[in-house]
Structure formats: structure tokens, C-alpha cells
Coordinates of C-alpha atoms and ligand atoms in Angstrom, one line a residue:
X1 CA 50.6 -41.8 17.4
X2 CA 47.9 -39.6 16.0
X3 CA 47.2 -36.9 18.7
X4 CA 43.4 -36.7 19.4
X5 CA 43.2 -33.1 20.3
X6 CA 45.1 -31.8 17.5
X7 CA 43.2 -34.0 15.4
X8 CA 39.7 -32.8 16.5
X9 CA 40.6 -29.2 16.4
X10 CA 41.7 -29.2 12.9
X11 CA 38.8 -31.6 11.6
X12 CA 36.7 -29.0 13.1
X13 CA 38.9 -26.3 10.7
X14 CA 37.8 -28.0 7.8
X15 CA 34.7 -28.3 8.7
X16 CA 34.2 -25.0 9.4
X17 CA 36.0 -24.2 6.1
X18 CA 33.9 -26.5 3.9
X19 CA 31.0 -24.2 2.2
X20 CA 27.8 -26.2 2.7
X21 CA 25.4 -25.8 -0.7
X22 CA 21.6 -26.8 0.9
X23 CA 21.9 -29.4 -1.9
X24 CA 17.9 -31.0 -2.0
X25 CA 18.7 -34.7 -1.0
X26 CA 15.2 -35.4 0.6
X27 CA 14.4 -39.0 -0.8
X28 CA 18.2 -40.1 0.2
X29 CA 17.8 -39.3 3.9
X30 CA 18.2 -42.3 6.2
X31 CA 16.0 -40.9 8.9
X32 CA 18.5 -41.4 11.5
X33 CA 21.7 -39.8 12.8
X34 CA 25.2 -40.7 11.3
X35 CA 26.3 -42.6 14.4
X36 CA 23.2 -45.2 14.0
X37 CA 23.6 -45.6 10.1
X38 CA 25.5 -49.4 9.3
X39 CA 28.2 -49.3 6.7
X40 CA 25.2 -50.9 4.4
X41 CA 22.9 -47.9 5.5
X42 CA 26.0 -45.5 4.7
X43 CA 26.4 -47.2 1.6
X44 CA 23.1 -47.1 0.6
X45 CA 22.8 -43.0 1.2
X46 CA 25.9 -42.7 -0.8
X47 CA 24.4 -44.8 -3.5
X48 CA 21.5 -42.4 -3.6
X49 CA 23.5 -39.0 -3.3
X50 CA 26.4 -40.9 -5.8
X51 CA 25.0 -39.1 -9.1
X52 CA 24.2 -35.5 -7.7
X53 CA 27.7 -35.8 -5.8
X54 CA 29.4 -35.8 -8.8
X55 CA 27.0 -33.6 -10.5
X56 CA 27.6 -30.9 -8.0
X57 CA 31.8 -31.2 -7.7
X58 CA 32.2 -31.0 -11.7
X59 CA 29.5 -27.9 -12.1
X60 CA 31.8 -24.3 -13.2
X61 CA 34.7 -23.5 -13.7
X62 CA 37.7 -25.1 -11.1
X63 CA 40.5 -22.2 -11.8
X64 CA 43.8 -23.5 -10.5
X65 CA 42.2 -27.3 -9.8
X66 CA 42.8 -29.2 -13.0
X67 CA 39.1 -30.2 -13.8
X68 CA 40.0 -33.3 -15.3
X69 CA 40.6 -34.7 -12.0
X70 CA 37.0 -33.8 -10.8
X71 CA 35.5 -34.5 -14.0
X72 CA 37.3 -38.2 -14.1
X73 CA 37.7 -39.6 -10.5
X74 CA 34.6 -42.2 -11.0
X75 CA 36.6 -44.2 -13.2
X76 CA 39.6 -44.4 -11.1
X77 CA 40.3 -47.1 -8.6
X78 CA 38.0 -47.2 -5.6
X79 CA 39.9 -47.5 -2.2
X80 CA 37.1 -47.8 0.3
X81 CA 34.4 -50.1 -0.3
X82 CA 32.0 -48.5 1.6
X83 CA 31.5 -45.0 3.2
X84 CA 34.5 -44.6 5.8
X85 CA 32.5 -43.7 9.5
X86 CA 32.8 -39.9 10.2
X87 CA 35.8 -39.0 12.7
X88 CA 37.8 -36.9 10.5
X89 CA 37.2 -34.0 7.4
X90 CA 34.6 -32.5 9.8
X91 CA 32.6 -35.6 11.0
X92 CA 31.9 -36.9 7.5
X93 CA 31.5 -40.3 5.3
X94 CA 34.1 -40.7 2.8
X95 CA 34.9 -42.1 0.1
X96 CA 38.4 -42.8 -1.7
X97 CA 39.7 -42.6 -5.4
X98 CA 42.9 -43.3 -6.7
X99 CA 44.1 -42.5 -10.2
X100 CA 46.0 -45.4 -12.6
X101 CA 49.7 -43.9 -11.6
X102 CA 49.2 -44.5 -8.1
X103 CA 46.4 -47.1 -7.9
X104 CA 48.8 -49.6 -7.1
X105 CA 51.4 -48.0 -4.5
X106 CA 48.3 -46.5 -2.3
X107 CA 46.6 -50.0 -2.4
X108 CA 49.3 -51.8 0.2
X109 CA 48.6 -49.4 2.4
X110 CA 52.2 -49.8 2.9
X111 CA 54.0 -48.2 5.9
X112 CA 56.5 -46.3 4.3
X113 CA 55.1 -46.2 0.7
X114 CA 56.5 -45.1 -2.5
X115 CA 54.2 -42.8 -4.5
X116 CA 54.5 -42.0 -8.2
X117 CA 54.5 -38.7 -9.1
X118 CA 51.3 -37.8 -11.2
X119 CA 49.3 -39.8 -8.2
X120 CA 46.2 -38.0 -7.5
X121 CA 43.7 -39.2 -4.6
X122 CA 39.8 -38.1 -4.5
X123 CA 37.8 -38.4 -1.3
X124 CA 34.3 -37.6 -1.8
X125 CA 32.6 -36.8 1.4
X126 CA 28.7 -36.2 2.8
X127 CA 27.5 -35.9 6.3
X128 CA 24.3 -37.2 7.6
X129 CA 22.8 -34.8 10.4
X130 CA 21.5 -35.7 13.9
X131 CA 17.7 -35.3 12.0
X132 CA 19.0 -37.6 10.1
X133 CA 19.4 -35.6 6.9
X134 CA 22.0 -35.9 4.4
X135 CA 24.2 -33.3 2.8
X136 CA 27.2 -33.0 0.5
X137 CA 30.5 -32.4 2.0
X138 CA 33.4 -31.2 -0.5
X139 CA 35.7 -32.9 -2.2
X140 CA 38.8 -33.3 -1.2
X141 CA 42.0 -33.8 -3.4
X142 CA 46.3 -34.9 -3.2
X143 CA 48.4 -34.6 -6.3
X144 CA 52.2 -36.0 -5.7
X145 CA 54.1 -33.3 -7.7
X146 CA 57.8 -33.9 -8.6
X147 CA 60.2 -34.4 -5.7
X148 CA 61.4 -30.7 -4.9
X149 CA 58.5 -29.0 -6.4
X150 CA 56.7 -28.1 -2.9
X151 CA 59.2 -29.4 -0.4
X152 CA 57.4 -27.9 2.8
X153 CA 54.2 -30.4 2.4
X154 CA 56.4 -33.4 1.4
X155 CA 55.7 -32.5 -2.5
X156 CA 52.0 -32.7 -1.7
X157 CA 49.9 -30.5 -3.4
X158 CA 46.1 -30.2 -1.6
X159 CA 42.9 -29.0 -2.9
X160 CA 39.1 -29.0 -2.1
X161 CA 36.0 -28.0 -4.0
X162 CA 33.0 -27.0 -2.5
X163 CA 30.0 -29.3 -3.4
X164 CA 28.3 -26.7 -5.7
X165 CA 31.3 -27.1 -7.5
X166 CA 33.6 -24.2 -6.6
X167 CA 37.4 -24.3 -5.7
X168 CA 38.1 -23.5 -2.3
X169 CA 40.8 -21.7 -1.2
X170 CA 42.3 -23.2 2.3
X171 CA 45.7 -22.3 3.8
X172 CA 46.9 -25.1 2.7
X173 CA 49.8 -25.7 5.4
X174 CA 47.4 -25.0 8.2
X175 CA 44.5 -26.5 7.2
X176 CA 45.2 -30.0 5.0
X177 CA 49.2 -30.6 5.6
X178 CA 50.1 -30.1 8.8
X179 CA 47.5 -32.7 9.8
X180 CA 48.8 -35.4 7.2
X181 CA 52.7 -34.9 8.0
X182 CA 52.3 -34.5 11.9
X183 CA 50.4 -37.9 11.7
X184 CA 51.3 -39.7 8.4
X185 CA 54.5 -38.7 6.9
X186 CA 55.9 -42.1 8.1
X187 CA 53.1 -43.0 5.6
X188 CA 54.3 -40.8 2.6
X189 CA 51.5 -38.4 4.4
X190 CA 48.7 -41.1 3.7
X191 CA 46.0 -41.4 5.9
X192 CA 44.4 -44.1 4.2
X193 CA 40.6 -45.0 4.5
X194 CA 40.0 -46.9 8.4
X195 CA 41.3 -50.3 8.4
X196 CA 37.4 -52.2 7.6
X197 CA 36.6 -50.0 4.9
X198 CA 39.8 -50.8 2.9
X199 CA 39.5 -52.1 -0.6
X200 CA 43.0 -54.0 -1.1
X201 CA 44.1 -54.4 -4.4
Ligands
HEC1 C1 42.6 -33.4 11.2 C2 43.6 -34.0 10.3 C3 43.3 -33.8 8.8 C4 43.2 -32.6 8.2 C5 43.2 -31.2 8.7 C6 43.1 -32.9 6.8 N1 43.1 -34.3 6.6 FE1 43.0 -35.3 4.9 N2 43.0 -37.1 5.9 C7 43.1 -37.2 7.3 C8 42.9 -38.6 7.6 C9 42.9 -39.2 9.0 C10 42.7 -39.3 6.4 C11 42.5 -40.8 6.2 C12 41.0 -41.1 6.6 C13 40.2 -41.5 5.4 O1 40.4 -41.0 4.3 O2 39.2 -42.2 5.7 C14 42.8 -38.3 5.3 C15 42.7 -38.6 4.0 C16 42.8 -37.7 3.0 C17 42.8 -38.0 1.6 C18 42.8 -39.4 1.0 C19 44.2 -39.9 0.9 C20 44.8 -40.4 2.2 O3 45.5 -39.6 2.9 O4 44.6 -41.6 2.5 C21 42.8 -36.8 0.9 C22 42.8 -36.7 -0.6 C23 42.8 -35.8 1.9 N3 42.8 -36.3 3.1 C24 42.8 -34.4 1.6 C25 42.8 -33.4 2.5 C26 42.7 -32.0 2.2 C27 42.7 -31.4 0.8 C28 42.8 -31.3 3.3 C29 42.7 -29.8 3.5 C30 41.5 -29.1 3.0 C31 42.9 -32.3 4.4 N4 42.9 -33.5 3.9 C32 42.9 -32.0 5.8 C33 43.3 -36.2 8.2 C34 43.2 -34.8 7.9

């Protein structure tokens, strides 16, 4: 069972953590607040933010986050099919990418999965404000890493850029895998995209 409370106060962490660029986004604003928007609506503003999104994550230099992953994750495999409704990452539309090794495993959204090593997961993410403006949110990254390599998050390694582009540092125990064991490790620590927005494979 995920537990609510712990959920909330560390979505609230990361969202406190994320650096917010005043990206100019005027002619993609919906007008209204998130919780009004329909997954069409959602999809629409993510449609309209897609190019500058990706813009933003793969500007500078990414230091210890291989850049190849930010520059490529548009021509991975899509998981969500449209922009996953806020709850979690700080109250924010999300959306999933899944590289060629682990395309297939993260697809069944399997209880109990087996993931590749050299999988690597992208979830973009924006938020749309109660005055109905939209902004960038980071981006969020997993990489499987050989089995031993980091034994304390379950050989997960987690990163996040900021959407100008720079890396973020994050305590990475505290503030990405603690979440995903506590509630996912019976799930390989996938949370997978909510049930609707699922893209099977
Ligand atoms: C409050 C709990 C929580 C915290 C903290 C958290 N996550 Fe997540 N994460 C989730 C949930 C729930 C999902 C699945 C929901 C979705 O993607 O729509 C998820 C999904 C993901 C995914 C897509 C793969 C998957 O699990 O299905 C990535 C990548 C990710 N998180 C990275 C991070 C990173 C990096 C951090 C730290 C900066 C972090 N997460 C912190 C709860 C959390």
C-alpha cells in the first residue's frame, strides 16, 4: 500500500527541490487550473510546450548525467499516452520514456518485473498553475546499473535536470529512492505511469 502522507511529504521535497526557470510559455497556457484541464487539454499543452521542453533539458553541459540520455529520450519508447494527472513529482503532468533495453520489460507493467541492466526511464514533467499558466518541471531520470553496483537503491541510479538544462543535485536516498522502494520495490521500484495513461506495448 502506498502511504499517502509519506507520499505527499516527499512529492512536496521534490518539488521544493525542482529549480523553476520562468520559461516564457504564454501562447501554450490553457487558461484554467491543472485540476480542470482533460487528458486532451493536457495533451494539447504538452504538445505546445513538447519542443521548448526538450530544448530547455538538453541546453549546457549535464556533468555526471550522461547527456545522451537527455539529448535521445524523444526517440525512445513512449509509456504514457497522454500527460499522467498531477499527484506525485510535486503536483505535475508527466510524461514517460523508455529506452530500447528496457522498452519491453517496463511495458507489462509487470508486478515483479525483470529489468535489463542499461534500462533508462525519462519522465518529462510541467505543471499548469491555479492562473492557469504552464511551466516546465524537470526531468526526471532511472538507469538500472549492474546488480551490486549500488545495492542500497536496489541498483537504481536517479537523476534530475532542471528545465534550463542543469543537473541537479538531490540526496538521492532521501529524495527519489526511498519513495520508489518503500512503495514499489515489489515492482522492481517502478511506479509506472497511472493505470489510464498507460501505453501497453
Ligand atoms: C513521493 C514519492 C516519489 C518520490 C520522492 C520520487 N518519485 Fe519518482 N515516481 C513516483 C511515482 C508514484 C511514479 C509513477 C507515477 C508516474 O510516473 O506517473 C514515479 C515514477 C518515476 C519515473 C518513471 C519510472 C517509473 O517508476 O515508473 C522516474 C524516472 C522517476 N520516478 C524518477 C524519480 C527521481 C529522479 C526522483 C528524485 C529526484 C523521484 N523519482 C522521486 C514516486 C516518487
Amino acid at each position: 500500500m502506498i502511504k499517502a502522507e509519506h507520499l505527499a511529504a516527499a512529492a512536496a521535497l521534490v518539488g521544493s527541490l525542482a529549480v523553476s526557470a520562468p520559461a516564457a510559455h504564454a501562447a501554450c497556457d490553457p487558461g484554467k487550473a491543472a485540476s480542470e484541464l482533460t487528458g486532451a487539454e493536457a495533451q494539447a499543452v504538452y504538445d505546445c510546450i513538447a519542443a521548448d521542453l526538450h530544448k530547455g533539458y538538453a541546453t549546457g553541459d549535464k556533468r555526471w548525467i550522461d547527456a545522451g540520455f537527455v539529448r535521445d529520450y524523444r526517440d525512445w519508447t513512449r509509456a504514457s499516452s497522454l500527460p499522467a494527472a498531477p499527484g506525485f513529482h510535486g503536483e505535475r503532468f508527466l510524461v514517460t520514456w523508455v529506452n530500447p533495453t528496457g522498452a519491453d520489460a517496463y511495458l507489462d507493467y509487470a508486478e515483479d518485473p525483470i529489468i535489463p541492466s542499461g534500462t533508462v526511464i525519462a519522465k518529462e514533467s510541467f505543471a499548469v498553475g491555479d492562473d492557469g499558466k504552464v511551466h516546465a518541471g524537470p526531468l526526471f531520470l532511472m538507469q538500472k546499473v549492474e546488480a551490486g553496483v549500488s545495492p542500497q537503491t536496489d541498483d537504481w541510479y536517479y537523476m534530475m535536470v532542471a528545465p534550463d538544462g542543469a543537473p541537479v543535485a538531490v540526496e538521492v536516498m532521501s529524495a527519489c529512492s526511498e519513495c520508489h522502494q518503500a512503495n514499489f520495490a515489489h515492482q522492481g521500484g517502478l511506479g509506472y505511469p497511472v493505470e489510464e495513461a498507460r501505453i501497453a506495448r
